[in-house]
Amino acid sequence: MTDGPVLVLNAGSSSLKYQLVVPGSGEVRTKGLVERIGEDGSDVADHAAAVEQLRRRLVEDGVDLDAVGLRAVGHRVVHGGPDFSDPVVLTDAVVDQIRDLSPLAPLHNPGAVAGIEAARARLAVPHVAVFDTAFFTTLPAAASTYALPRELAEQHRIRRYGMHGTSHRYVSRAVAALVGRPLEELDQVVLHLGNGCSASAVRGGRAVDTSMGLTPLQGLVMGTRSGDVDPGLHSYLHREAGLSVEEVDDLLNKRSGLKGLSGVNDFRQLQELRAGGDEHAALAFDVYVHRLKHYLGAYLVQLGRLDVLTFTAGVGENNAALRAAVVEGLDGLGLSVDAERNGSPGREARVISPDGSPVTVTVVPTNEELEIARQTVALLETGPAG
Ligand code: AMP
């Protein structure tokens, strides 16, 4: 086996995030972001121009893609729909299938398809799609099914899909390594808390529940997304505030969450406001924590027991006060953090609960790019998972 690098691409409608990573060692050769694709006044007209720019940037960084032994390109695709439960080698037919899933992820899949097409035309190595929903295709029907008329749900592919799956998968495996126990034995809850936020319950390495749903709007309070609201809110806003469906969608996705409550979506700013006595920021923090406890409690009961609770992503990895608030008052359920361990800054995976705790609480940095690179290479070496 060669350990050539994998180029991991995350294409959105107007941006192309890239990272050249060595899957075995995890070494990041270079990474960056091409922005403002197709925007007025931008010199990056489309995704093809973005891939050309990426190539030039790599050369500036001393990386010649034709000479570096590039193993493959791994593409992050948000929505794999009901069918893609594993990574897949990209062919024309697969690209068409991903395009067909665009109604399920209108903000994400069209950009991914544009990025995939541009990259496939310019980089003559195998291309693999890794889906953000794939980890959650194992959800039991009771967890993935909305209580809607069956035929309608089937016709429109309405179910809970879950997102951030690449992160939840990577982190739940890293947890097993950290605590030195077989993944198969562990009941886990993973809290991915970044700009987007999601919780998952993972039994023996398989996801059994997650907080995001048909779209990434469901579940936890996020930077700008509301997470759970009363489903009756949409028609109420329509009737009482005269909002259209598009306006409600925009409101709940872009102007709600921490931003709607406090004016800021960045958790660091929220903490500064809160420390300065801002009451809106304080309430935003409390609502955020309340929702987290709601899901933690639900998953604790669904799993029936819990071995490890893990915090990951920007907020989860860096904010000790938030972590302490989530487990506060849960000693009776075996959950607590050691103040010193929780408070000490670190970049590495670590245990923050006291020794001998019934539930181990950990902080594990996520690494979606490395997971995509590894899944890409694993698929090319061993073929599709059974
Ligand atoms: P992500 O989407 O994983 O990049 O996470 C972004 C969120 O993490 C933002 O709300 C940031 O404010 C928060 N964040 C990133 N770094 C830190 C830090 N050092 N301390 C507190 N919050 C952080």
Coordinates of C-alpha atoms and ligand atoms in Angstrom, one line a residue:
M1 CA 0.0 0.0 0.0
T2 CA 1.2 3.5 -0.8
D3 CA 0.7 6.2 1.8
G4 CA 0.3 9.0 -0.8
P5 CA -1.7 12.0 0.3
V6 CA -5.5 12.3 -0.3
L7 CA -6.9 15.7 -1.3
V8 CA -10.1 16.2 0.7
L9 CA -12.5 18.7 -0.8
N10 CA -15.6 20.3 0.8
A11 CA -17.3 22.2 -1.9
G12 CA -20.2 24.6 -1.1
S13 CA -22.1 26.8 -3.5
S14 CA -19.6 29.6 -3.2
S15 CA -16.6 28.1 -1.5
L16 CA -14.1 25.2 -1.9
K17 CA -12.4 24.1 1.3
Y18 CA -9.4 21.8 0.7
Q19 CA -6.9 19.8 2.7
L20 CA -4.1 17.6 1.5
V21 CA -3.7 14.9 4.2
V22 CA -1.7 11.7 4.6
P23 CA -4.2 9.2 5.8
G24 CA -1.9 6.9 7.7
S25 CA 0.0 9.6 9.8
G26 CA -2.7 12.2 9.7
E27 CA -0.1 14.7 8.5
V28 CA -1.7 17.8 6.9
R29 CA 0.5 18.9 4.0
T30 CA -1.5 22.0 3.3
K31 CA -5.0 23.3 3.5
G32 CA -7.0 26.3 2.6
L33 CA -10.2 27.8 1.2
V34 CA -11.1 29.3 -2.1
E35 CA -14.0 31.7 -1.6
R36 CA -16.5 33.9 -3.4
I37 CA -17.0 31.4 -6.3
G38 CA -19.3 32.9 -8.9
E39 CA -19.9 36.1 -6.9
D40 CA -20.0 39.5 -8.4
G41 CA -16.5 41.0 -8.8
S42 CA -14.8 37.7 -7.9
D43 CA -12.1 36.4 -10.2
V44 CA -13.2 32.8 -9.4
A45 CA -16.0 32.4 -12.0
D46 CA -17.1 28.9 -11.2
H47 CA -16.0 25.7 -9.5
A48 CA -13.7 24.8 -12.4
A49 CA -11.8 28.1 -11.8
A50 CA -11.8 27.3 -8.1
V51 CA -10.0 24.0 -8.7
E52 CA -7.5 25.7 -11.0
Q53 CA -6.9 28.3 -8.2
L54 CA -6.5 25.5 -5.7
R55 CA -3.8 23.9 -7.9
R56 CA -1.9 27.3 -8.1
R57 CA -2.2 27.8 -4.3
L58 CA -0.7 24.3 -3.8
V59 CA 2.2 25.1 -6.1
E60 CA 2.8 28.3 -4.0
D61 CA 2.8 26.0 -1.0
G62 CA 5.4 23.9 -2.7
V63 CA 3.0 21.1 -3.6
D64 CA 2.7 19.9 -7.2
L65 CA -0.4 17.7 -7.4
D66 CA 1.0 15.9 -10.4
A67 CA 4.2 14.9 -8.6
V68 CA 3.1 14.4 -5.0
G69 CA 1.8 10.8 -5.5
L70 CA -1.8 11.9 -5.0
R71 CA -3.7 8.8 -4.0
A72 CA -7.3 10.0 -4.5
V73 CA -9.7 12.9 -3.9
G74 CA -12.2 12.5 -1.1
H75 CA -15.3 14.7 -1.4
R76 CA -17.5 15.6 1.6
V77 CA -21.1 15.4 0.5
V78 CA -23.7 16.5 3.1
H79 CA -26.7 14.4 2.0
G80 CA -26.5 10.8 0.9
G81 CA -30.3 10.3 1.2
P82 CA -31.7 6.8 2.0
D83 CA -29.3 5.0 -0.3
F84 CA -25.7 5.9 0.5
S85 CA -24.8 4.2 3.8
D86 CA -21.1 4.0 2.8
P87 CA -18.5 6.0 0.8
V88 CA -18.7 5.4 -2.9
V89 CA -16.4 5.7 -5.9
L90 CA -17.7 8.6 -8.0
T91 CA -18.9 7.7 -11.5
D92 CA -21.1 9.7 -13.8
A93 CA -24.1 7.7 -12.5
V94 CA -23.3 8.3 -8.9
V95 CA -22.9 12.0 -9.5
D96 CA -26.4 12.0 -11.1
Q97 CA -27.7 10.2 -8.0
I98 CA -26.2 12.9 -5.7
R99 CA -27.7 15.6 -7.9
D100 CA -31.1 13.9 -7.5
L101 CA -30.8 14.3 -3.7
S102 CA -30.5 18.1 -4.0
P103 CA -34.1 18.7 -2.9
L104 CA -33.1 17.2 0.5
A105 CA -30.2 19.5 0.9
P106 CA -30.7 22.5 -1.5
L107 CA -28.1 24.6 0.3
H108 CA -25.4 21.9 0.1
N109 CA -25.6 19.1 -2.5
P110 CA -25.7 21.4 -5.6
G111 CA -22.4 22.9 -4.6
A112 CA -20.9 19.5 -3.8
V113 CA -21.9 18.3 -7.3
A114 CA -20.3 21.3 -8.9
G115 CA -17.1 20.7 -7.0
I116 CA -17.1 17.0 -7.8
E117 CA -17.5 17.6 -11.5
A118 CA -14.8 20.3 -11.6
A119 CA -12.3 18.2 -9.7
R120 CA -13.0 14.9 -11.6
A121 CA -12.4 16.8 -14.9
R122 CA -9.0 18.1 -13.7
L123 CA -7.5 15.5 -11.3
A124 CA -7.0 12.0 -12.9
V125 CA -7.2 9.9 -9.7
P126 CA -10.1 8.0 -8.2
H127 CA -12.7 10.3 -6.6
V128 CA -14.7 9.1 -3.6
A129 CA -17.8 10.7 -2.0
V130 CA -18.1 10.4 1.8
F131 CA -21.5 11.3 3.1
D132 CA -22.3 13.3 6.2
T133 CA -25.5 11.3 6.6
A134 CA -24.0 7.8 6.2
F135 CA -23.2 7.1 9.8
F136 CA -26.9 7.5 10.7
T137 CA -28.3 5.0 8.1
T138 CA -28.1 2.5 11.0
L139 CA -30.7 4.3 13.0
P140 CA -33.5 2.0 14.1
A141 CA -36.8 2.7 12.2
A142 CA -38.4 3.9 15.5
A143 CA -35.7 6.6 15.7
S144 CA -35.6 7.7 12.1
T145 CA -39.4 7.7 11.3
Y146 CA -41.5 10.8 11.7
A147 CA -45.1 10.3 12.6
L148 CA -46.5 11.4 9.3
P149 CA -48.7 9.6 6.7
R150 CA -46.6 6.7 5.5
E151 CA -47.1 7.1 1.8
L152 CA -46.3 10.8 1.8
A153 CA -43.1 10.2 3.8
E154 CA -42.1 7.5 1.4
Q155 CA -42.9 9.5 -1.7
H156 CA -40.9 12.5 -0.5
R157 CA -38.1 10.5 1.2
I158 CA -39.0 12.2 4.6
R159 CA -37.1 10.6 7.5
R160 CA -34.5 11.6 10.1
Y161 CA -31.2 11.4 8.2
G162 CA -28.9 13.2 10.7
M163 CA -25.8 15.1 9.7
H164 CA -22.2 15.6 11.0
G165 CA -22.0 11.8 10.7
T166 CA -18.3 11.8 9.7
S167 CA -17.5 13.7 12.9
H168 CA -19.6 11.4 15.1
R169 CA -18.1 8.3 13.5
Y170 CA -14.5 9.6 13.9
V171 CA -15.0 10.8 17.4
S172 CA -16.8 7.7 18.7
R173 CA -13.9 5.6 17.4
A174 CA -11.3 7.9 18.9
V175 CA -13.1 7.6 22.2
A176 CA -12.6 3.8 22.3
A177 CA -8.9 4.3 21.7
L178 CA -8.7 7.0 24.4
V179 CA -10.4 5.0 27.1
G180 CA -8.7 1.8 26.0
R181 CA -11.8 -0.3 25.6
P182 CA -13.3 -2.1 22.5
L183 CA -15.7 0.1 20.6
E184 CA -18.2 -2.8 20.5
E185 CA -18.6 -2.6 24.3
L186 CA -19.3 1.1 24.6
D187 CA -22.5 3.0 24.9
Q188 CA -21.7 6.6 24.1
V189 CA -23.2 10.0 23.7
V190 CA -21.3 12.4 21.4
L191 CA -22.0 16.2 21.5
H192 CA -20.7 17.9 18.3
L193 CA -20.9 21.6 19.2
G194 CA -19.6 24.0 16.6
N195 CA -21.4 26.5 14.5
G196 CA -23.7 23.6 13.7
C197 CA -24.5 21.4 16.7
S198 CA -25.7 17.8 16.9
A199 CA -25.9 15.0 19.5
S200 CA -25.7 11.3 18.8
A201 CA -26.3 8.1 20.8
V202 CA -23.8 5.4 19.7
R203 CA -24.1 1.8 20.8
G204 CA -21.2 -0.5 20.0
G205 CA -19.9 1.9 17.3
R206 CA -23.3 2.2 15.5
A207 CA -25.5 5.2 15.7
V208 CA -28.9 4.6 17.3
D209 CA -30.2 8.1 17.6
T210 CA -29.2 11.7 16.6
S211 CA -30.6 15.1 17.0
M212 CA -30.5 16.5 13.4
G213 CA -33.3 15.3 11.1
L214 CA -34.5 15.6 7.6
T215 CA -32.4 18.8 7.5
P216 CA -29.7 20.2 9.7
L217 CA -32.2 22.5 11.4
Q218 CA -33.6 20.1 13.9
G219 CA -32.3 19.4 17.4
L220 CA -29.8 21.5 19.4
V221 CA -29.6 25.3 19.6
M222 CA -26.9 26.4 17.1
G223 CA -25.0 29.5 16.1
T224 CA -27.8 30.8 13.9
R225 CA -30.2 27.9 13.7
S226 CA -33.1 27.5 16.2
G227 CA -33.0 23.7 16.5
D228 CA -36.3 22.3 17.8
V229 CA -39.3 24.6 17.7
D230 CA -43.0 23.7 17.8
P231 CA -43.9 22.5 14.3
G232 CA -46.9 24.7 14.6
L233 CA -44.6 27.8 14.7
H234 CA -44.4 27.9 10.9
S235 CA -48.1 28.4 10.3
Y236 CA -48.4 30.7 13.3
L237 CA -45.7 33.0 11.9
H238 CA -47.4 32.8 8.5
R239 CA -50.8 33.8 10.0
E240 CA -49.6 36.3 12.6
A241 CA -46.5 37.9 11.1
G242 CA -47.3 37.4 7.4
L243 CA -44.1 35.5 6.7
S244 CA -43.8 33.3 3.7
V245 CA -42.4 29.7 3.9
E246 CA -39.1 31.0 2.5
E247 CA -39.0 33.8 5.1
V248 CA -39.6 31.3 7.9
D249 CA -36.9 29.0 6.5
D250 CA -34.4 32.0 6.5
L251 CA -35.5 33.1 10.0
L252 CA -34.9 29.7 11.5
N253 CA -31.7 28.9 9.7
K254 CA -29.9 32.2 9.7
R255 CA -31.3 34.6 12.3
S256 CA -32.2 32.3 15.2
G257 CA -30.2 30.2 17.6
L258 CA -27.6 32.1 19.7
K259 CA -27.6 35.0 17.2
G260 CA -31.4 35.4 17.5
L261 CA -31.3 35.3 21.3
S262 CA -28.2 37.4 22.0
G263 CA -27.1 39.1 18.8
V264 CA -24.0 37.0 18.3
N265 CA -23.5 33.6 16.9
D266 CA -19.9 33.1 18.0
F267 CA -19.6 31.3 21.3
R268 CA -16.6 33.3 22.4
Q269 CA -18.4 36.5 21.9
L270 CA -21.4 35.1 23.7
Q271 CA -19.2 34.3 26.7
E272 CA -17.7 37.8 26.8
L273 CA -21.2 39.3 26.7
R274 CA -22.3 36.9 29.4
A275 CA -19.3 37.7 31.6
G276 CA -20.1 41.4 31.2
G277 CA -23.6 40.9 32.7
D278 CA -25.5 40.8 29.4
E279 CA -28.9 39.2 30.3
H280 CA -29.7 38.2 26.8
A281 CA -26.4 36.4 26.4
A282 CA -27.0 34.7 29.8
L283 CA -30.4 33.4 28.7
A284 CA -29.0 32.2 25.3
F285 CA -26.4 30.2 27.2
D286 CA -29.0 28.7 29.5
V287 CA -31.3 27.8 26.6
Y288 CA -28.4 26.2 24.8
V289 CA -27.5 24.1 27.9
H290 CA -31.1 23.2 28.6
R291 CA -31.5 21.8 25.1
L292 CA -28.3 19.8 25.5
K293 CA -29.5 18.3 28.8
H294 CA -32.8 17.4 27.1
Y295 CA -31.0 15.3 24.5
L296 CA -28.5 13.9 26.9
G297 CA -31.3 12.7 29.1
A298 CA -33.2 11.2 26.2
Y299 CA -30.2 9.3 25.0
L300 CA -29.3 8.1 28.4
V301 CA -32.7 6.5 28.7
Q302 CA -32.6 5.2 25.2
L303 CA -29.3 3.5 25.7
G304 CA -30.3 2.4 29.2
R305 CA -26.7 3.0 30.4
L306 CA -23.8 5.2 29.4
D307 CA -20.1 4.6 29.4
V308 CA -18.7 7.8 27.8
L309 CA -20.0 11.3 27.2
T310 CA -17.8 13.2 24.7
F311 CA -17.6 16.9 23.7
T312 CA -16.2 17.8 20.3
A313 CA -16.0 20.6 17.7
G314 CA -15.2 24.3 18.3
V315 CA -17.4 24.9 21.4
G316 CA -17.2 21.4 22.8
E317 CA -13.4 21.2 22.5
N318 CA -12.7 24.7 23.9
N319 CA -15.4 25.8 26.3
A320 CA -14.9 24.4 29.8
A321 CA -17.7 26.5 31.3
L322 CA -20.2 25.0 28.8
R323 CA -19.0 21.5 29.5
A324 CA -19.3 22.0 33.3
A325 CA -22.8 23.4 32.8
V326 CA -24.0 20.4 30.8
V327 CA -23.1 17.9 33.6
E328 CA -23.9 20.2 36.5
G329 CA -26.3 18.4 38.9
L330 CA -26.0 15.1 37.2
D331 CA -23.8 13.4 39.9
G332 CA -26.7 11.2 40.7
L333 CA -26.6 9.8 37.1
G334 CA -22.8 9.2 37.4
L335 CA -21.9 12.3 35.4
S336 CA -19.4 14.9 36.6
V337 CA -16.2 16.6 35.5
D338 CA -13.1 17.3 37.5
A339 CA -12.7 21.0 37.7
E340 CA -9.0 21.0 37.1
R341 CA -9.0 18.5 34.2
N342 CA -12.0 20.3 32.6
G343 CA -10.3 23.7 33.0
S344 CA -6.9 22.8 31.7
P345 CA -6.5 23.8 28.1
G346 CA -5.3 21.1 25.7
R347 CA -5.5 20.2 22.0
E348 CA -5.3 16.4 22.6
A349 CA -8.1 13.9 23.3
R350 CA -8.5 13.7 27.1
V351 CA -10.6 12.5 30.0
I352 CA -12.1 15.3 32.1
S353 CA -14.2 13.2 34.6
P354 CA -12.7 12.2 38.0
D355 CA -11.0 8.8 38.2
G356 CA -13.5 6.1 38.9
S357 CA -16.5 8.0 37.6
P358 CA -19.4 5.7 36.6
V359 CA -19.5 7.6 33.3
T360 CA -16.3 8.8 31.6
V361 CA -16.5 12.3 30.3
T362 CA -14.0 13.2 27.5
V363 CA -13.0 15.9 25.1
V364 CA -12.0 14.6 21.7
P365 CA -11.0 16.9 18.9
T366 CA -12.8 16.0 15.7
N367 CA -11.1 15.6 12.4
E368 CA -13.5 15.3 9.6
E369 CA -10.9 15.7 6.8
L370 CA -8.8 12.9 8.2
E371 CA -11.8 10.6 8.5
I372 CA -12.8 11.4 4.9
A373 CA -9.2 10.6 3.7
R374 CA -9.2 7.4 5.6
Q375 CA -12.6 6.2 4.4
T376 CA -11.6 7.1 0.9
V377 CA -8.4 5.0 1.0
A378 CA -10.2 2.1 2.9
L379 CA -12.8 2.0 0.1
L380 CA -10.1 2.0 -2.7
E381 CA -8.1 -0.7 -0.9
T382 CA -10.7 -3.1 0.2
G383 CA -13.8 -2.3 -1.9
P384 CA -17.2 -1.5 -0.6
A385 CA -18.1 -2.5 2.9
G386 CA -20.3 -5.5 3.1
Ligands
AMP1 P1 -16.7 24.9 14.5 O1 -17.9 25.0 13.7 O2 -16.4 23.5 15.0 O3 -15.5 25.6 13.8 O4 -16.9 25.8 15.8 C1 -17.2 27.2 15.8 C2 -17.6 27.6 17.2 O5 -16.6 27.2 18.1 C3 -17.8 29.1 17.3 O6 -18.9 29.4 18.1 C4 -16.5 29.6 18.1 O7 -16.8 30.7 18.9 C5 -16.3 28.3 19.0 N1 -14.9 28.3 19.4 C6 -13.8 28.1 18.6 N2 -12.7 28.2 19.3 C7 -13.0 28.5 20.5 C8 -12.3 28.7 21.7 N3 -10.9 28.7 21.8 N4 -13.0 29.0 22.9 C9 -14.4 29.0 22.8 N5 -15.1 28.8 21.7 C10 -14.4 28.5 20.6

